Short mmCIF file of C-alpha atoms and ligand atoms in Angstrom, two decimals:
data_model
loop_
_atom_site.label_atom_id
_atom_site.label_comp_id
_atom_site.label_asym_id
_atom_site.label_seq_id
_atom_site.Cartn_x
_atom_site.Cartn_y
_atom_site.Cartn_z
CA MET A 29 -21.45 -5.67 -5.86
CA PRO A 30 -20.40 -2.06 -6.61
CA THR A 31 -19.37 -1.22 -10.18
CA ILE A 32 -18.45 1.80 -12.25
CA PRO A 33 -21.48 2.79 -14.37
CA LEU A 34 -20.80 3.76 -17.99
CA SER A 35 -21.93 7.31 -17.17
CA ASP A 36 -18.88 7.69 -14.89
CA TYR A 37 -16.56 7.00 -17.81
CA ALA A 38 -18.39 9.67 -19.83
CA GLU A 39 -17.88 12.13 -16.95
CA ARG A 40 -14.17 11.33 -16.81
CA ARG A 41 -13.86 11.93 -20.55
CA ALA A 42 -15.67 15.26 -20.20
CA THR A 43 -13.26 16.24 -17.39
CA LEU A 44 -10.31 15.32 -19.57
CA LEU A 45 -11.64 17.14 -22.63
CA LYS A 46 -12.08 20.33 -20.57
CA GLN A 47 -8.38 20.28 -19.72
CA LEU A 48 -7.12 19.83 -23.29
CA ALA A 49 -5.95 22.89 -25.18
CA PRO A 50 -7.98 24.01 -28.18
CA ASN A 51 -6.53 22.69 -31.45
CA SER A 52 -5.18 19.60 -29.75
CA ILE A 53 -5.58 15.85 -29.88
CA ALA A 54 -5.14 13.25 -27.13
CA LEU A 55 -4.39 9.60 -27.81
CA PHE A 56 -4.55 6.59 -25.49
CA PHE A 57 -3.32 3.22 -26.68
CA ALA A 58 -4.56 -0.11 -25.29
CA ALA A 59 -1.93 -2.24 -23.56
CA PRO A 60 -0.26 -4.85 -25.76
CA GLU A 61 -1.11 -8.51 -25.38
CA ILE A 62 1.78 -10.34 -23.76
CA HIS A 63 2.94 -13.58 -25.31
CA LEU A 64 4.76 -15.71 -22.72
CA SER A 65 5.88 -18.82 -24.57
CA ALA A 66 4.65 -21.32 -27.18
CA ASP A 67 0.83 -21.08 -27.06
CA ARG A 68 0.80 -19.39 -23.69
CA GLU A 69 -0.50 -15.81 -23.39
CA ALA A 70 -0.57 -13.72 -20.22
CA THR A 71 -4.09 -12.87 -19.01
CA TYR A 72 -4.86 -9.59 -20.74
CA CYS A 73 -4.40 -6.59 -18.49
CA PRO A 74 -5.82 -3.29 -19.83
CA ASP A 75 -3.74 -0.14 -19.58
CA PRO A 76 -5.14 1.63 -16.48
CA ASP A 77 -5.39 5.11 -18.07
CA PHE A 78 -7.09 3.67 -21.15
CA TYR A 79 -9.47 1.66 -18.97
CA TYR A 80 -10.15 4.60 -16.64
CA LEU A 81 -11.42 6.67 -19.57
CA SER A 82 -13.37 3.99 -21.39
CA GLY A 83 -14.16 0.89 -19.34
CA PHE A 84 -13.08 -0.98 -22.48
CA LYS A 85 -11.09 -4.15 -21.81
CA GLU A 86 -10.13 -5.35 -25.30
CA PRO A 87 -6.63 -5.16 -26.80
CA ASN A 88 -5.73 -3.51 -30.12
CA ALA A 89 -7.65 -0.31 -29.52
CA VAL A 90 -6.99 3.42 -29.40
CA LEU A 91 -8.99 6.25 -27.82
CA VAL A 92 -8.78 9.61 -29.57
CA PHE A 93 -10.02 12.88 -28.06
CA ILE A 94 -10.29 16.01 -30.18
CA PRO A 95 -11.90 18.95 -28.37
CA HIS A 96 -14.55 20.85 -30.33
CA ARG A 97 -14.35 18.53 -33.35
CA PRO A 98 -17.67 18.92 -35.21
CA GLU A 99 -17.89 15.19 -36.11
CA GLY A 100 -17.45 14.26 -32.46
CA GLU A 101 -14.85 14.69 -29.73
CA PHE A 102 -14.34 10.99 -28.88
CA VAL A 103 -13.22 8.55 -31.56
CA MET A 104 -12.36 4.89 -30.99
CA PHE A 105 -10.34 2.49 -33.07
CA CYS A 106 -10.86 -1.16 -32.13
CA GLN A 107 -11.06 -4.74 -33.36
CA THR A 108 -14.02 -5.45 -35.62
CA ARG A 109 -16.50 -8.23 -34.93
CA ASP A 110 -15.17 -11.52 -36.30
CA PRO A 111 -17.14 -14.71 -35.55
CA ALA A 112 -14.17 -16.99 -36.27
CA ALA A 113 -11.73 -15.05 -34.06
CA GLU A 114 -14.39 -14.67 -31.35
CA GLN A 115 -14.99 -18.42 -31.33
CA TRP A 116 -11.33 -18.97 -30.49
CA VAL A 117 -10.41 -16.09 -28.21
CA GLY A 118 -13.58 -14.46 -26.95
CA ARG A 119 -16.23 -11.84 -27.60
CA ARG A 120 -15.51 -8.49 -29.19
CA SER A 121 -17.56 -5.30 -29.01
CA GLY A 122 -16.70 -4.25 -32.54
CA ILE A 123 -17.04 -0.72 -33.82
CA GLU A 124 -20.80 -1.01 -33.26
CA GLY A 125 -20.29 -1.65 -29.55
CA ALA A 126 -17.67 1.08 -29.29
CA VAL A 127 -20.36 3.58 -30.27
CA ALA A 128 -23.47 2.00 -28.73
CA VAL A 129 -21.96 0.85 -25.43
CA TYR A 130 -18.73 2.73 -24.87
CA GLY A 131 -19.93 6.15 -26.01
CA ALA A 132 -17.59 6.87 -28.92
CA THR A 133 -19.03 9.41 -31.34
CA GLN A 134 -17.30 7.55 -34.17
CA ALA A 135 -15.48 4.21 -34.29
CA PHE A 136 -13.21 2.68 -36.91
CA PRO A 137 -11.40 -0.64 -37.38
CA ILE A 138 -7.98 -0.62 -35.72
CA GLU A 139 -6.44 -1.57 -39.05
CA SER A 140 -7.38 1.89 -40.40
CA LEU A 141 -5.49 3.80 -37.67
CA ALA A 142 -2.23 4.18 -39.60
CA GLN A 143 -4.10 5.58 -42.57
CA GLN A 144 -6.34 7.92 -40.54
CA LEU A 145 -3.86 9.19 -37.97
CA PRO A 146 -2.14 11.75 -40.27
CA GLU A 147 -5.50 13.31 -41.04
CA LEU A 148 -6.51 13.38 -37.37
CA LEU A 149 -3.23 15.08 -36.48
CA THR A 150 -3.55 17.70 -39.21
CA ASN A 151 -4.01 21.23 -37.87
CA ARG A 152 -3.67 20.12 -34.24
CA GLN A 153 -1.00 22.18 -32.53
CA LYS A 154 -0.58 19.92 -29.53
CA ILE A 155 -0.53 16.17 -29.22
CA TYR A 156 -1.18 14.65 -25.80
CA TYR A 157 -0.10 11.06 -25.25
CA ALA A 158 2.02 9.00 -22.85
CA PHE A 159 5.28 9.42 -24.72
CA GLY A 160 8.32 7.40 -23.81
CA SER A 161 6.53 4.27 -22.67
CA LYS A 162 6.08 2.37 -25.94
CA PRO A 163 8.80 2.88 -28.58
CA ALA A 164 6.58 1.66 -31.45
CA ILE A 165 3.95 4.29 -30.63
CA ASP A 166 6.56 7.05 -30.30
CA ALA A 167 7.92 6.06 -33.72
CA GLN A 168 4.47 6.06 -35.32
CA ILE A 169 3.55 9.49 -33.99
CA LEU A 170 6.89 11.07 -34.84
CA THR A 171 6.73 9.64 -38.36
CA ASN A 172 3.26 11.14 -38.81
CA VAL A 173 4.43 14.50 -37.48
CA GLN A 174 7.37 14.50 -39.92
CA GLN A 175 5.03 13.66 -42.80
CA LEU A 176 2.78 16.58 -41.87
CA ARG A 177 5.74 18.98 -41.59
CA ARG A 178 6.56 18.24 -45.21
CA LYS A 179 3.09 19.40 -46.19
CA VAL A 180 3.12 22.80 -44.48
CA ARG A 181 3.62 24.59 -47.83
CA ALA A 182 0.21 23.22 -48.82
CA GLY A 183 -1.31 25.22 -45.97
CA ILE A 184 -1.39 22.40 -43.40
CA GLU A 185 -0.38 23.03 -39.80
CA ALA A 186 1.78 20.33 -38.25
CA PRO A 187 1.77 19.73 -34.48
CA ILE A 188 4.38 21.79 -32.66
CA GLU A 189 4.16 20.37 -29.14
CA ILE A 190 3.89 16.95 -27.51
CA ILE A 191 2.58 16.86 -23.95
CA ASN A 192 2.53 13.89 -21.61
CA VAL A 193 -1.18 13.31 -21.08
CA GLU A 194 -0.40 11.37 -17.90
CA SER A 195 0.10 14.67 -16.09
CA ILE A 196 -3.65 15.27 -16.49
CA VAL A 197 -5.10 11.77 -16.16
CA HIS A 198 -2.96 10.71 -13.21
CA GLU A 199 -4.11 13.67 -11.16
CA MET A 200 -7.71 12.78 -12.06
CA ARG A 201 -7.11 9.18 -10.97
CA LEU A 202 -5.62 10.32 -7.66
CA ILE A 203 -8.95 11.70 -6.40
CA LYS A 204 -11.41 8.82 -6.20
CA SER A 205 -15.14 9.06 -6.91
CA ALA A 206 -17.76 7.59 -4.58
CA ASN A 207 -18.14 4.59 -6.90
CA GLU A 208 -14.40 3.98 -6.96
CA ILE A 209 -14.24 4.18 -3.16
CA ALA A 210 -17.12 1.69 -2.91
CA ILE A 211 -15.18 -0.77 -5.10
CA LEU A 212 -11.93 -0.22 -3.20
CA HIS A 213 -13.84 -0.81 0.03
CA GLN A 214 -15.35 -4.02 -1.30
CA ALA A 215 -11.93 -5.19 -2.58
CA ALA A 216 -10.43 -4.49 0.86
CA SER A 217 -13.29 -6.28 2.65
CA ILE A 218 -12.87 -9.39 0.49
CA SER A 219 -9.12 -9.25 1.05
CA ALA A 220 -9.63 -8.89 4.80
CA GLN A 221 -11.68 -12.11 4.66
CA ALA A 222 -8.76 -13.76 2.86
CA HIS A 223 -6.39 -12.75 5.67
CA ILE A 224 -8.88 -13.99 8.28
CA ARG A 225 -9.13 -17.33 6.48
CA ALA A 226 -5.34 -17.63 6.37
CA MET A 227 -5.17 -16.99 10.13
CA GLN A 228 -7.91 -19.57 10.72
CA VAL A 229 -6.32 -22.40 8.77
CA CYS A 230 -2.67 -21.75 9.61
CA GLN A 231 -0.85 -24.53 11.46
CA PRO A 232 2.81 -25.36 12.01
CA GLY A 233 4.05 -27.72 9.30
CA MET A 234 1.93 -26.26 6.54
CA ASN A 235 3.65 -24.76 3.51
CA GLU A 236 3.55 -21.09 2.56
CA TYR A 237 1.88 -22.01 -0.72
CA GLN A 238 -1.02 -23.56 1.16
CA LEU A 239 -1.82 -20.20 2.77
CA ARG A 240 -1.46 -18.56 -0.63
CA ALA A 241 -4.05 -21.00 -1.97
CA GLU A 242 -6.49 -19.91 0.75
CA LEU A 243 -5.98 -16.27 -0.28
CA ASP A 244 -6.55 -17.01 -3.97
CA TYR A 245 -9.62 -19.07 -3.13
CA THR A 246 -11.16 -16.24 -1.13
CA PHE A 247 -10.39 -13.61 -3.77
CA LEU A 248 -11.90 -15.62 -6.62
CA ARG A 249 -14.81 -17.00 -4.60
CA ASN A 250 -15.91 -13.44 -3.85
CA GLY A 251 -15.69 -11.94 -7.32
CA CYS A 252 -12.14 -10.62 -7.49
CA SER A 253 -10.31 -11.39 -10.73
CA GLY A 254 -7.40 -12.68 -8.60
CA PRO A 255 -4.63 -11.13 -6.56
CA ALA A 256 -3.80 -7.51 -7.43
CA TYR A 257 -0.06 -8.35 -7.23
CA GLY A 258 2.08 -11.37 -6.43
CA SER A 259 0.97 -12.45 -2.95
CA ILE A 260 3.72 -12.54 -0.34
CA VAL A 261 3.53 -15.34 2.22
CA GLY A 262 6.76 -15.34 4.22
CA GLY A 263 7.32 -17.49 7.29
CA GLY A 264 10.12 -16.70 9.78
CA ASP A 265 13.10 -15.00 8.16
CA ASN A 266 11.33 -14.90 4.77
CA ALA A 267 9.19 -12.07 6.19
CA CYS A 268 12.33 -9.93 6.09
CA ILE A 269 12.52 -10.20 2.27
CA LEU A 270 10.25 -7.34 1.26
CA HIS A 271 9.05 -8.75 -2.05
CA TYR A 272 9.31 -12.46 -1.22
CA THR A 273 7.07 -14.35 -3.65
CA GLU A 274 8.60 -17.83 -3.74
CA ASN A 275 6.06 -18.88 -1.10
CA ASN A 276 7.34 -22.45 -0.98
CA ARG A 277 8.84 -23.03 2.48
CA VAL A 278 7.46 -24.88 5.48
CA LEU A 279 5.83 -22.74 8.19
CA ASN A 280 7.61 -23.51 11.46
CA ASP A 281 6.20 -23.66 14.98
CA GLY A 282 7.31 -20.56 16.90
CA ASP A 283 7.79 -18.33 13.83
CA LEU A 284 5.66 -15.50 12.55
CA VAL A 285 4.24 -15.46 9.03
CA LEU A 286 3.84 -12.22 7.10
CA ILE A 287 1.14 -12.13 4.44
CA ASP A 288 0.99 -9.17 2.05
CA ALA A 289 -1.89 -9.85 -0.31
CA GLY A 290 -4.93 -8.14 -1.75
CA GLY A 291 -7.52 -8.96 -4.36
CA GLU A 292 -8.28 -7.01 -7.51
CA LEU A 293 -11.92 -6.06 -8.07
CA HIS A 294 -13.09 -4.42 -11.32
CA GLY A 295 -9.47 -3.48 -11.92
CA TYR A 296 -9.06 -1.81 -8.49
CA ALA A 297 -6.43 -3.13 -6.10
CA SER A 298 -6.40 -3.78 -2.41
CA ASP A 299 -3.12 -4.13 -0.55
CA ILE A 300 -3.18 -5.54 2.99
CA THR A 301 -0.44 -6.95 5.17
CA ARG A 302 -0.98 -8.91 8.35
CA THR A 303 1.63 -10.72 10.42
CA PHE A 304 0.67 -13.46 12.86
CA PRO A 305 2.19 -16.36 14.82
CA ILE A 306 2.09 -19.66 12.96
CA ASN A 307 1.10 -21.49 16.16
CA GLY A 308 -1.43 -18.87 17.22
CA ARG A 309 0.53 -17.33 20.12
CA PHE A 310 3.06 -14.48 19.92
CA SER A 311 6.33 -14.89 21.85
CA ASP A 312 7.47 -11.98 24.07
CA GLU A 313 10.00 -10.77 21.48
CA GLN A 314 7.46 -11.05 18.66
CA LYS A 315 4.94 -9.14 20.78
CA ALA A 316 7.41 -6.33 21.45
CA ILE A 317 8.21 -5.78 17.78
CA TYR A 318 4.60 -6.27 16.70
CA ASP A 319 3.30 -3.72 19.18
CA LEU A 320 5.89 -1.19 18.08
CA VAL A 321 4.84 -1.55 14.43
CA LEU A 322 1.17 -1.33 15.42
CA LYS A 323 1.83 1.77 17.53
CA ALA A 324 3.43 3.50 14.54
CA GLN A 325 0.66 2.41 12.18
CA LEU A 326 -2.14 3.59 14.49
CA ALA A 327 -0.35 6.90 15.13
CA VAL A 328 -0.19 7.58 11.39
CA ILE A 329 -3.79 6.58 10.76
CA ASP A 330 -4.77 8.92 13.57
CA MET A 331 -2.99 11.82 11.82
CA ILE A 332 -4.56 11.33 8.40
CA LYS A 333 -6.89 14.11 7.30
CA PRO A 334 -6.96 16.70 4.52
CA GLY A 335 -3.92 18.95 4.71
CA LEU A 336 -1.53 16.39 6.23
CA ILE A 337 1.78 16.67 4.37
CA TRP A 338 2.79 13.34 2.78
CA ASN A 339 6.23 12.87 4.35
CA THR A 340 5.08 13.65 7.89
CA MET A 341 3.69 10.10 7.97
CA GLN A 342 7.15 8.66 7.36
CA ASP A 343 8.69 11.05 9.89
CA LYS A 344 6.21 9.88 12.53
CA ILE A 345 6.96 6.22 11.88
CA VAL A 346 10.73 6.80 12.07
CA GLU A 347 10.38 8.72 15.34
CA ILE A 348 8.25 6.00 16.96
CA PHE A 349 10.51 3.22 15.68
CA ILE A 350 13.71 4.80 16.90
CA GLU A 351 12.26 5.54 20.34
CA GLY A 352 10.91 1.99 20.55
CA LEU A 353 14.10 0.31 19.31
CA VAL A 354 16.08 2.23 21.93
CA GLU A 355 13.63 1.13 24.64
CA LEU A 356 14.05 -2.49 23.52
CA GLY A 357 17.86 -2.14 23.52
CA ILE A 358 18.12 -2.85 19.80
CA LEU A 359 19.51 0.64 19.21
CA THR A 360 21.54 2.67 21.67
CA GLY A 361 22.20 6.40 21.72
CA ASN A 362 20.53 9.76 21.74
CA ILE A 363 17.13 9.70 20.00
CA ALA A 364 17.63 12.94 18.04
CA ASN A 365 21.07 11.82 16.87
CA LEU A 366 19.75 8.40 15.86
CA ILE A 367 16.95 10.03 13.85
CA GLN A 368 19.47 12.35 12.22
CA ALA A 369 21.69 9.35 11.37
CA GLN A 370 18.71 7.40 9.95
CA ALA A 371 19.49 4.56 12.32
CA HIS A 372 16.17 2.94 11.44
CA LEU A 373 17.31 1.99 7.94
CA PRO A 374 18.69 -1.49 8.76
CA PHE A 375 15.27 -2.38 10.24
CA TYR A 376 12.82 -0.22 8.24
CA MET A 377 13.99 0.44 4.71
CA HIS A 378 10.81 1.38 2.87
CA LYS A 379 8.31 4.21 2.94
CA SER A 380 5.07 4.73 4.86
CA GLY A 381 2.85 3.75 1.91
CA HIS A 382 1.63 4.76 -1.52
CA TRP A 383 -1.47 5.78 -3.44
CA LEU A 384 -3.87 2.92 -4.19
CA GLY A 385 -6.35 2.56 -7.05
CA LEU A 386 -6.33 0.90 -10.46
CA ASP A 387 -2.63 0.29 -9.84
CA THR A 388 -1.46 -1.11 -6.51
CA HIS A 389 1.26 1.52 -6.48
CA ASP A 390 -1.17 3.98 -7.99
CA VAL A 391 -0.35 7.01 -10.09
CA GLY A 392 -0.29 10.61 -8.92
CA GLN A 393 2.50 12.88 -7.75
CA TYR A 394 3.79 12.77 -4.18
CA ARG A 395 5.45 16.16 -4.54
CA LEU A 396 4.13 19.36 -6.11
CA ASP A 397 6.31 22.41 -6.80
CA ASN A 398 9.22 20.70 -5.09
CA GLN A 399 7.29 20.16 -1.85
CA TRP A 400 5.66 17.04 -0.42
CA ARG A 401 1.98 17.43 -1.18
CA PRO A 402 -0.86 17.67 1.34
CA LEU A 403 -3.54 14.98 1.49
CA GLN A 404 -6.98 15.79 0.08
CA ALA A 405 -10.37 14.20 0.68
CA ASN A 406 -11.00 11.09 -1.45
CA MET A 407 -7.37 10.19 -1.92
CA VAL A 408 -6.76 6.51 -1.12
CA LEU A 409 -3.43 5.38 0.30
CA THR A 410 -1.80 2.57 2.20
CA VAL A 411 -0.20 2.87 5.63
CA GLU A 412 2.37 0.12 5.98
CA PRO A 413 5.17 0.46 8.52
CA GLY A 414 7.31 -2.60 9.12
CA LEU A 415 10.31 -3.77 11.12
CA TYR A 416 12.55 -6.54 9.82
CA ILE A 417 15.32 -8.19 11.83
CA SER A 418 16.74 -10.94 9.70
CA ALA A 419 19.06 -13.63 11.01
CA ASN A 420 22.64 -12.51 11.59
CA THR A 421 21.83 -8.78 11.66
CA PRO A 422 25.04 -7.30 13.14
CA HIS A 423 24.99 -5.80 16.64
CA VAL A 424 21.58 -7.27 17.44
CA ASP A 425 20.84 -9.86 20.13
CA PRO A 426 19.99 -13.15 18.34
CA LYS A 427 16.74 -13.37 20.32
CA TRP A 428 15.29 -10.86 17.80
CA TYR A 429 16.40 -12.78 14.71
CA GLY A 430 13.83 -13.91 12.18
CA ILE A 431 11.19 -11.41 13.26
CA GLY A 432 9.70 -9.51 10.35
CA VAL A 433 6.48 -7.57 10.94
CA ARG A 434 4.54 -5.33 8.58
CA ILE A 435 1.00 -4.08 9.15
CA GLU A 436 -0.65 -2.53 6.11
CA ASP A 437 -4.10 -1.03 5.71
CA ASP A 438 -5.92 0.77 2.91
CA VAL A 439 -7.25 4.16 3.94
CA VAL A 440 -9.47 6.78 2.28
CA VAL A 441 -9.07 10.39 3.32
CA THR A 442 -12.44 11.84 4.36
CA LYS A 443 -13.42 15.49 4.90
CA THR A 444 -12.41 15.36 8.55
CA GLY A 445 -10.11 12.36 8.94
CA CYS A 446 -9.96 8.98 7.31
CA LEU A 447 -11.70 5.65 6.99
CA VAL A 448 -9.79 2.36 7.11
CA LEU A 449 -11.19 0.31 4.23
CA SER A 450 -9.44 -2.88 5.37
CA ALA A 451 -10.56 -2.62 9.01
CA ASP A 452 -12.17 -6.09 8.94
CA ALA A 453 -8.75 -7.77 9.10
CA PRO A 454 -7.83 -8.16 12.80
CA LYS A 455 -4.58 -6.52 13.83
CA THR A 456 -4.29 -6.27 17.60
CA ILE A 457 -2.42 -9.10 19.29
CA ASP A 458 -5.53 -9.95 21.33
CA ALA A 459 -7.82 -10.04 18.28
CA ILE A 460 -5.41 -12.22 16.27
CA GLU A 461 -4.76 -14.65 19.14
CA ALA A 462 -8.49 -14.88 19.90
CA LEU A 463 -9.34 -15.62 16.25
CA MET A 464 -6.60 -18.23 15.99
CA ALA A 465 -7.59 -19.84 19.30
CA MET A 466 -11.12 -20.37 17.98
CA SER A 467 -9.81 -22.02 14.83
CA VAL A 468 -8.94 -25.66 14.32
CA HIS A 469 -5.26 -26.18 15.12
N1 LIG B 28 2.31 -5.17 -1.80
C1 LIG B 28 3.19 -4.17 -2.22
C2 LIG B 28 3.22 -3.06 -1.29
O1 LIG B 28 2.81 -3.20 -0.17
O2 LIG B 28 3.58 -1.97 -1.63
MN1 MN B 29 1.55 -1.42 -0.20
MN1 MN B 30 1.43 -4.65 0.41
#
């Protein structure tokens, strides 16, 4: 099973430190624990930037980077070892582990942060942190800055600039390392198996939640921590609700089911959508829409290589969809005029895809200097066109109603083209029907 070795985290920290101004400090705060109700806590989910730089998964911790600091450039604050607390809620690394395992040059108990932060900020001109996301952290830092300003007559320099550190780390996260790509590939392969299993077990009369259970089983059975996001299992018209997560309706003979689900492995997401007939055979109308979505998806995958400008993928999908919808008689008119009028929007209302990584909708800009950015090698993205014709769509023949199709793959840009990480999940009509015909129905 691929993993991220601790040396990769050290390399990431070195890359970050190189980009920090002299006389600066960068701070990263662990995500808060989320209390749901009574004694119920949400499963702890580390902040992705914090985790990307440390590999540390415990709450109540702060990473501090101070370039050229003689006592060490990387300081951690974290929970101390505490046998009683660890007996109830789990193991802690302690400040010893922060140094010995996680590479901090110094580590201190989290309780001492408030007392030590003013000193750490002293004589640093610039503070880098993700301002504006956690009001308590903004308040703490601004209070410390004000305190330091009052001491300037004593010869202390107070910080004069706050910079959003996300502008540096998110661009780092956008270009994946070989180890990250190996994990994303493994996550996509496990998720493809989950989609295959769902196709194999699906039968008319089952409930959407039963297919969801097969997905969860396959994710967990193969080492994923669970789904990377709320799995979508939508039969019939439910496929037309983009973020349908109720997953509690009966799957009817003659309908399609759309499954958008991917496992999370070592914090990295996969994000795959497959759409297939509940009874194993596509109807003529379902085939027509499915093939149009597949045509657009394959055309985009074929275009992907370094240099491709982000929005040209969406433009290609729109062009293919409008031509195809005119051919099918769902739209009427001149193709160029229909494209100009965005006539696809009632049927295709989202974008071609998104970056993929530690977040399902991963970080990183889509535009640079006011222009859509070009793809670069080792970026990972989804390609996910879809067409949705829900019941009672005006001006559409009812024979198309209740057909919602999305096909979504995870793709890494290579030096000369791209590699589909989720290729194990069948997506041609023939491959899906053949797989389902071999299964017990
Ligand atoms: N599963 C969410 C998305 O496809 O973007
Ligand atoms: Mn997606
Ligand atoms: Mn998806």
